Amino acid sequence: MDLFVIALGCFGAAIVNAALATGGIYVMLAATSAVLPLGIAVPLQPVLAFPSLVARIFLFRRDIEWPIVWMFLPAACIASVLGARVFIALDEAVIAILLGCIMLGLIWLIPSRFGAGGGHRRFIAVGGLHGFFGTIFGVGVFLQPAVLQTKLTRVQITGTLALCLLGLDLAKTASYVGIGFKYVDYLPHILTALLSGMAGTVVGKYFGDKVPEARFRKIFKWLITLIALRLLGKGIWLLMRG
């Protein structure tokens, strides 16, 4: 049952990523956290995302905005090492509640000037924040809103996010290994994600051509909102039970 839920989650996440440029990681976290503790689901996120990210980079390689990538990755990779140290010190309920609050705050309260001004240099700060909090909570909460508030087209957003996130996920995986997480214990989950993620990306690219530019941003916003509310509910339930 665990593998079936993860397969569906990774397939759906890959469709969302390829069709809407971003947001699939939240679907994947929702699926994995439904069948696994957050202490396992969070470190698994970067590895489960690899197939979808690689496929998107290949499909949208000509649309990548390279200056954003070069600004984002160095700070993000360094911050992921620090984030891993904080992750092991936090309780699962605390992670769920904080992640839900951060997601809701960023998607509804983030000021419009966050994505404006400073050119691509602002993605140095975005990289540091995203790398640190993304390693703690399993999903990043700064890069996607910042990129969505640029003037990039959907295909540019898709390719650029994929490359940024793949580089960061490699660093996050190394950071989790450094604190003792054993990925070899979850090879069936990883292989399941490999197959379903590749298939979902192909399907998502087909549907993505049919989604209007303005609508995909609204869908993404409400998708994050629903998943954030679910995480808040789970965290509160864990606190009350404990």
Short mmCIF file of C-alpha atoms in Angstrom, two decimals:
data_model
loop_
_atom_site.label_atom_id
_atom_site.label_comp_id
_atom_site.label_asym_id
_atom_site.label_seq_id
_atom_site.Cartn_x
_atom_site.Cartn_y
_atom_site.Cartn_z
CA MET A 1 0.00 0.00 0.00
CA ASP A 2 2.88 2.38 0.78
CA LEU A 3 4.37 1.85 -2.68
CA PHE A 4 0.99 2.24 -4.37
CA VAL A 5 0.32 5.59 -2.65
CA ILE A 6 3.85 6.83 -3.42
CA ALA A 7 3.50 5.76 -7.05
CA LEU A 8 0.25 7.70 -7.39
CA GLY A 9 1.77 10.69 -5.60
CA CYS A 10 4.89 10.80 -7.75
CA PHE A 11 2.87 10.30 -10.94
CA GLY A 12 0.49 13.11 -9.98
CA ALA A 13 3.36 15.34 -8.84
CA ALA A 14 5.17 14.87 -12.14
CA ILE A 15 2.02 15.77 -14.08
CA VAL A 16 1.56 18.93 -12.01
CA ASN A 17 5.21 19.92 -12.42
CA ALA A 18 5.29 19.44 -16.17
CA ALA A 19 1.86 20.99 -16.76
CA LEU A 20 1.95 23.85 -14.23
CA ALA A 21 5.74 24.43 -13.96
CA THR A 22 5.79 23.84 -10.20
CA GLY A 23 3.81 22.56 -7.23
CA GLY A 24 4.32 18.83 -7.66
CA ILE A 25 6.67 18.56 -4.70
CA TYR A 26 3.78 19.48 -2.42
CA VAL A 27 1.67 16.69 -3.91
CA MET A 28 4.54 14.24 -3.42
CA LEU A 29 5.04 15.33 0.19
CA ALA A 30 1.33 14.93 0.87
CA ALA A 31 1.40 11.38 -0.54
CA THR A 32 4.55 10.22 1.24
CA SER A 33 3.63 11.81 4.57
CA ALA A 34 0.27 10.02 4.40
CA VAL A 35 1.98 6.60 4.59
CA LEU A 36 5.35 7.40 6.20
CA PRO A 37 6.43 9.45 9.25
CA LEU A 38 7.71 12.95 8.39
CA GLY A 39 11.12 11.92 9.74
CA ILE A 40 11.33 9.52 6.78
CA ALA A 41 9.16 11.32 4.23
CA VAL A 42 11.17 14.55 4.37
CA PRO A 43 14.61 13.03 3.58
CA LEU A 44 13.03 10.94 0.81
CA GLN A 45 11.67 13.97 -1.04
CA PRO A 46 14.83 14.93 -2.98
CA VAL A 47 15.50 11.37 -4.16
CA LEU A 48 11.89 10.74 -5.14
CA ALA A 49 11.93 13.98 -7.13
CA PHE A 50 15.03 13.11 -9.20
CA PRO A 51 13.24 11.34 -12.11
CA SER A 52 10.72 14.12 -12.66
CA LEU A 53 13.39 16.83 -12.41
CA VAL A 54 15.74 15.12 -14.87
CA ALA A 55 12.89 14.59 -17.32
CA ARG A 56 11.82 18.25 -17.08
CA ILE A 57 15.38 19.49 -17.56
CA PHE A 58 15.66 17.42 -20.73
CA LEU A 59 12.25 18.45 -22.09
CA PHE A 60 12.68 22.17 -21.30
CA ARG A 61 16.48 22.50 -21.58
CA ARG A 62 16.28 25.29 -24.18
CA ASP A 63 14.14 27.46 -21.88
CA ILE A 64 16.34 27.51 -18.76
CA GLU A 65 17.15 30.97 -17.37
CA TRP A 66 20.79 30.29 -16.48
CA PRO A 67 21.55 33.53 -14.53
CA ILE A 68 18.94 32.53 -11.93
CA VAL A 69 20.51 29.07 -11.63
CA TRP A 70 24.01 30.47 -11.05
CA MET A 71 22.74 32.91 -8.40
CA PHE A 72 20.55 30.38 -6.60
CA LEU A 73 22.56 27.16 -6.30
CA PRO A 74 25.75 28.08 -4.35
CA ALA A 75 23.90 29.67 -1.43
CA ALA A 76 21.20 26.98 -1.48
CA CYS A 77 23.67 24.10 -1.30
CA ILE A 78 25.58 25.64 1.61
CA ALA A 79 22.36 26.38 3.49
CA SER A 80 21.15 22.79 3.05
CA VAL A 81 24.00 21.53 5.24
CA LEU A 82 22.86 23.81 8.06
CA GLY A 83 19.21 22.87 7.51
CA ALA A 84 19.95 19.16 7.94
CA ARG A 85 21.40 19.82 11.40
CA VAL A 86 18.25 21.64 12.46
CA PHE A 87 16.00 18.95 10.96
CA ILE A 88 17.22 16.20 13.28
CA ALA A 89 16.45 18.36 16.33
CA LEU A 90 12.78 19.06 15.50
CA ASP A 91 9.69 17.05 16.47
CA GLU A 92 7.42 15.78 13.65
CA ALA A 93 4.43 17.82 14.88
CA VAL A 94 6.51 20.99 14.98
CA ILE A 95 7.77 20.38 11.43
CA ALA A 96 4.22 19.87 10.13
CA ILE A 97 2.80 22.99 11.81
CA LEU A 98 5.69 25.27 10.86
CA LEU A 99 5.70 24.02 7.27
CA GLY A 100 1.95 24.58 6.93
CA CYS A 101 2.21 28.11 8.35
CA ILE A 102 5.17 29.05 6.15
CA MET A 103 3.45 27.75 3.01
CA LEU A 104 0.25 29.70 3.76
CA GLY A 105 2.17 32.85 4.63
CA LEU A 106 4.28 32.82 1.50
CA ILE A 107 1.48 32.04 -0.93
CA TRP A 108 -1.01 34.55 0.53
CA LEU A 109 1.01 37.23 2.33
CA ILE A 110 4.24 37.52 0.34
CA PRO A 111 4.57 41.11 -0.93
CA SER A 112 4.68 41.73 -4.65
CA ARG A 113 8.07 43.45 -4.31
CA PHE A 114 9.62 40.11 -3.24
CA GLY A 115 10.00 39.14 -6.90
CA ALA A 116 10.96 42.58 -8.13
CA GLY A 117 14.13 44.61 -8.01
CA GLY A 118 17.72 43.55 -7.70
CA GLY A 119 17.75 41.57 -10.91
CA HIS A 120 18.93 38.01 -10.69
CA ARG A 121 21.13 38.85 -7.67
CA ARG A 122 18.13 38.51 -5.35
CA PHE A 123 18.22 34.77 -6.00
CA ILE A 124 21.35 34.53 -3.85
CA ALA A 125 19.19 35.35 -0.81
CA VAL A 126 16.37 33.20 -2.16
CA GLY A 127 18.82 30.31 -2.51
CA GLY A 128 20.01 30.58 1.07
CA LEU A 129 16.50 30.72 2.50
CA HIS A 130 15.13 28.02 0.23
CA GLY A 131 18.04 25.67 0.84
CA PHE A 132 17.88 26.04 4.62
CA PHE A 133 14.12 25.73 5.11
CA GLY A 134 13.70 23.25 2.25
CA THR A 135 16.09 20.83 3.95
CA ILE A 136 14.27 21.16 7.27
CA PHE A 137 10.76 20.75 5.89
CA GLY A 138 11.32 18.64 2.76
CA VAL A 139 9.95 21.26 0.39
CA GLY A 140 11.23 24.72 -0.42
CA VAL A 141 9.01 27.71 0.21
CA PHE A 142 10.94 30.63 -1.28
CA LEU A 143 12.12 29.78 -4.80
CA GLN A 144 8.75 29.01 -6.40
CA PRO A 145 7.00 32.24 -5.30
CA ALA A 146 10.06 34.30 -6.31
CA VAL A 147 10.22 32.75 -9.78
CA LEU A 148 6.45 33.00 -10.25
CA GLN A 149 6.67 36.75 -9.67
CA THR A 150 9.21 37.22 -12.46
CA LYS A 151 8.26 37.82 -16.09
CA LEU A 152 9.42 34.37 -17.20
CA THR A 153 7.03 32.31 -19.31
CA ARG A 154 5.67 28.99 -18.07
CA VAL A 155 8.18 26.92 -20.05
CA GLN A 156 11.06 29.08 -18.76
CA ILE A 157 9.80 28.65 -15.19
CA THR A 158 9.52 24.89 -15.67
CA GLY A 159 13.06 24.40 -16.95
CA THR A 160 14.68 26.88 -14.56
CA LEU A 161 12.98 25.50 -11.46
CA ALA A 162 13.86 21.94 -12.46
CA LEU A 163 17.58 22.65 -12.75
CA CYS A 164 17.70 24.74 -9.57
CA LEU A 165 15.88 22.08 -7.60
CA LEU A 166 17.91 19.18 -8.98
CA GLY A 167 21.16 20.82 -7.91
CA LEU A 168 19.74 21.58 -4.47
CA ASP A 169 18.25 18.09 -4.09
CA LEU A 170 21.67 16.55 -4.71
CA ALA A 171 23.06 18.70 -1.90
CA LYS A 172 20.11 17.88 0.38
CA THR A 173 20.58 14.15 -0.21
CA ALA A 174 24.23 14.42 0.76
CA SER A 175 23.25 16.42 3.86
CA TYR A 176 20.72 13.80 4.97
CA VAL A 177 23.29 11.03 4.45
CA GLY A 178 25.65 13.10 6.58
CA ILE A 179 23.24 12.98 9.53
CA GLY A 180 22.77 9.21 9.18
CA PHE A 181 19.75 8.67 6.91
CA LYS A 182 20.03 5.36 5.00
CA TYR A 183 18.49 5.58 1.53
CA VAL A 184 19.31 1.94 0.80
CA ASP A 185 16.49 0.95 3.17
CA TYR A 186 13.99 2.61 0.83
CA LEU A 187 15.11 1.39 -2.58
CA PRO A 188 11.62 0.04 -3.48
CA HIS A 189 10.15 3.51 -2.85
CA ILE A 190 12.88 5.16 -4.92
CA LEU A 191 12.46 2.76 -7.87
CA THR A 192 8.70 3.26 -7.75
CA ALA A 193 9.19 7.02 -7.94
CA LEU A 194 11.61 6.60 -10.86
CA LEU A 195 9.06 4.85 -13.06
CA SER A 196 5.97 6.83 -12.07
CA GLY A 197 7.78 10.18 -12.15
CA MET A 198 9.06 9.68 -15.70
CA ALA A 199 5.62 8.63 -16.93
CA GLY A 200 3.90 11.54 -15.20
CA THR A 201 6.27 14.07 -16.75
CA VAL A 202 5.45 12.93 -20.28
CA VAL A 203 1.72 13.09 -19.55
CA GLY A 204 2.06 16.49 -17.85
CA LYS A 205 3.91 18.05 -20.78
CA TYR A 206 1.02 17.09 -23.06
CA PHE A 207 -1.60 18.63 -20.76
CA GLY A 208 0.58 21.65 -20.03
CA ASP A 209 0.19 22.93 -23.56
CA LYS A 210 -3.57 23.15 -22.94
CA VAL A 211 -3.46 25.09 -19.63
CA PRO A 212 -3.76 28.90 -19.97
CA GLU A 213 -0.83 30.89 -18.53
CA ALA A 214 -2.94 32.83 -15.99
CA ARG A 215 -4.94 29.83 -14.81
CA PHE A 216 -1.95 27.68 -13.91
CA ARG A 217 -0.79 30.26 -11.34
CA LYS A 218 -4.20 30.24 -9.64
CA ILE A 219 -4.28 26.43 -9.59
CA PHE A 220 -0.81 26.36 -8.03
CA LYS A 221 -1.83 28.85 -5.33
CA TRP A 222 -4.87 26.86 -4.22
CA LEU A 223 -3.00 23.56 -4.45
CA ILE A 224 -0.40 24.79 -1.97
CA THR A 225 -3.14 26.18 0.28
CA LEU A 226 -4.95 22.84 0.56
CA ILE A 227 -1.76 20.90 1.28
CA ALA A 228 -0.67 23.48 3.87
CA LEU A 229 -3.99 23.14 5.69
CA ARG A 230 -3.60 19.36 5.69
CA LEU A 231 -0.13 19.66 7.25
CA LEU A 232 -1.44 22.06 9.89
CA GLY A 233 -4.19 19.62 10.79
CA LYS A 234 -1.75 16.73 11.02
CA GLY A 235 0.63 18.69 13.24
CA ILE A 236 -2.13 19.80 15.59
CA TRP A 237 -3.46 16.24 15.80
CA LEU A 238 0.01 14.92 16.65
CA LEU A 239 0.41 17.54 19.39
CA MET A 240 -2.98 16.72 20.91
CA ARG A 241 -2.28 12.99 20.77
CA GLY A 242 1.13 13.45 22.38
#
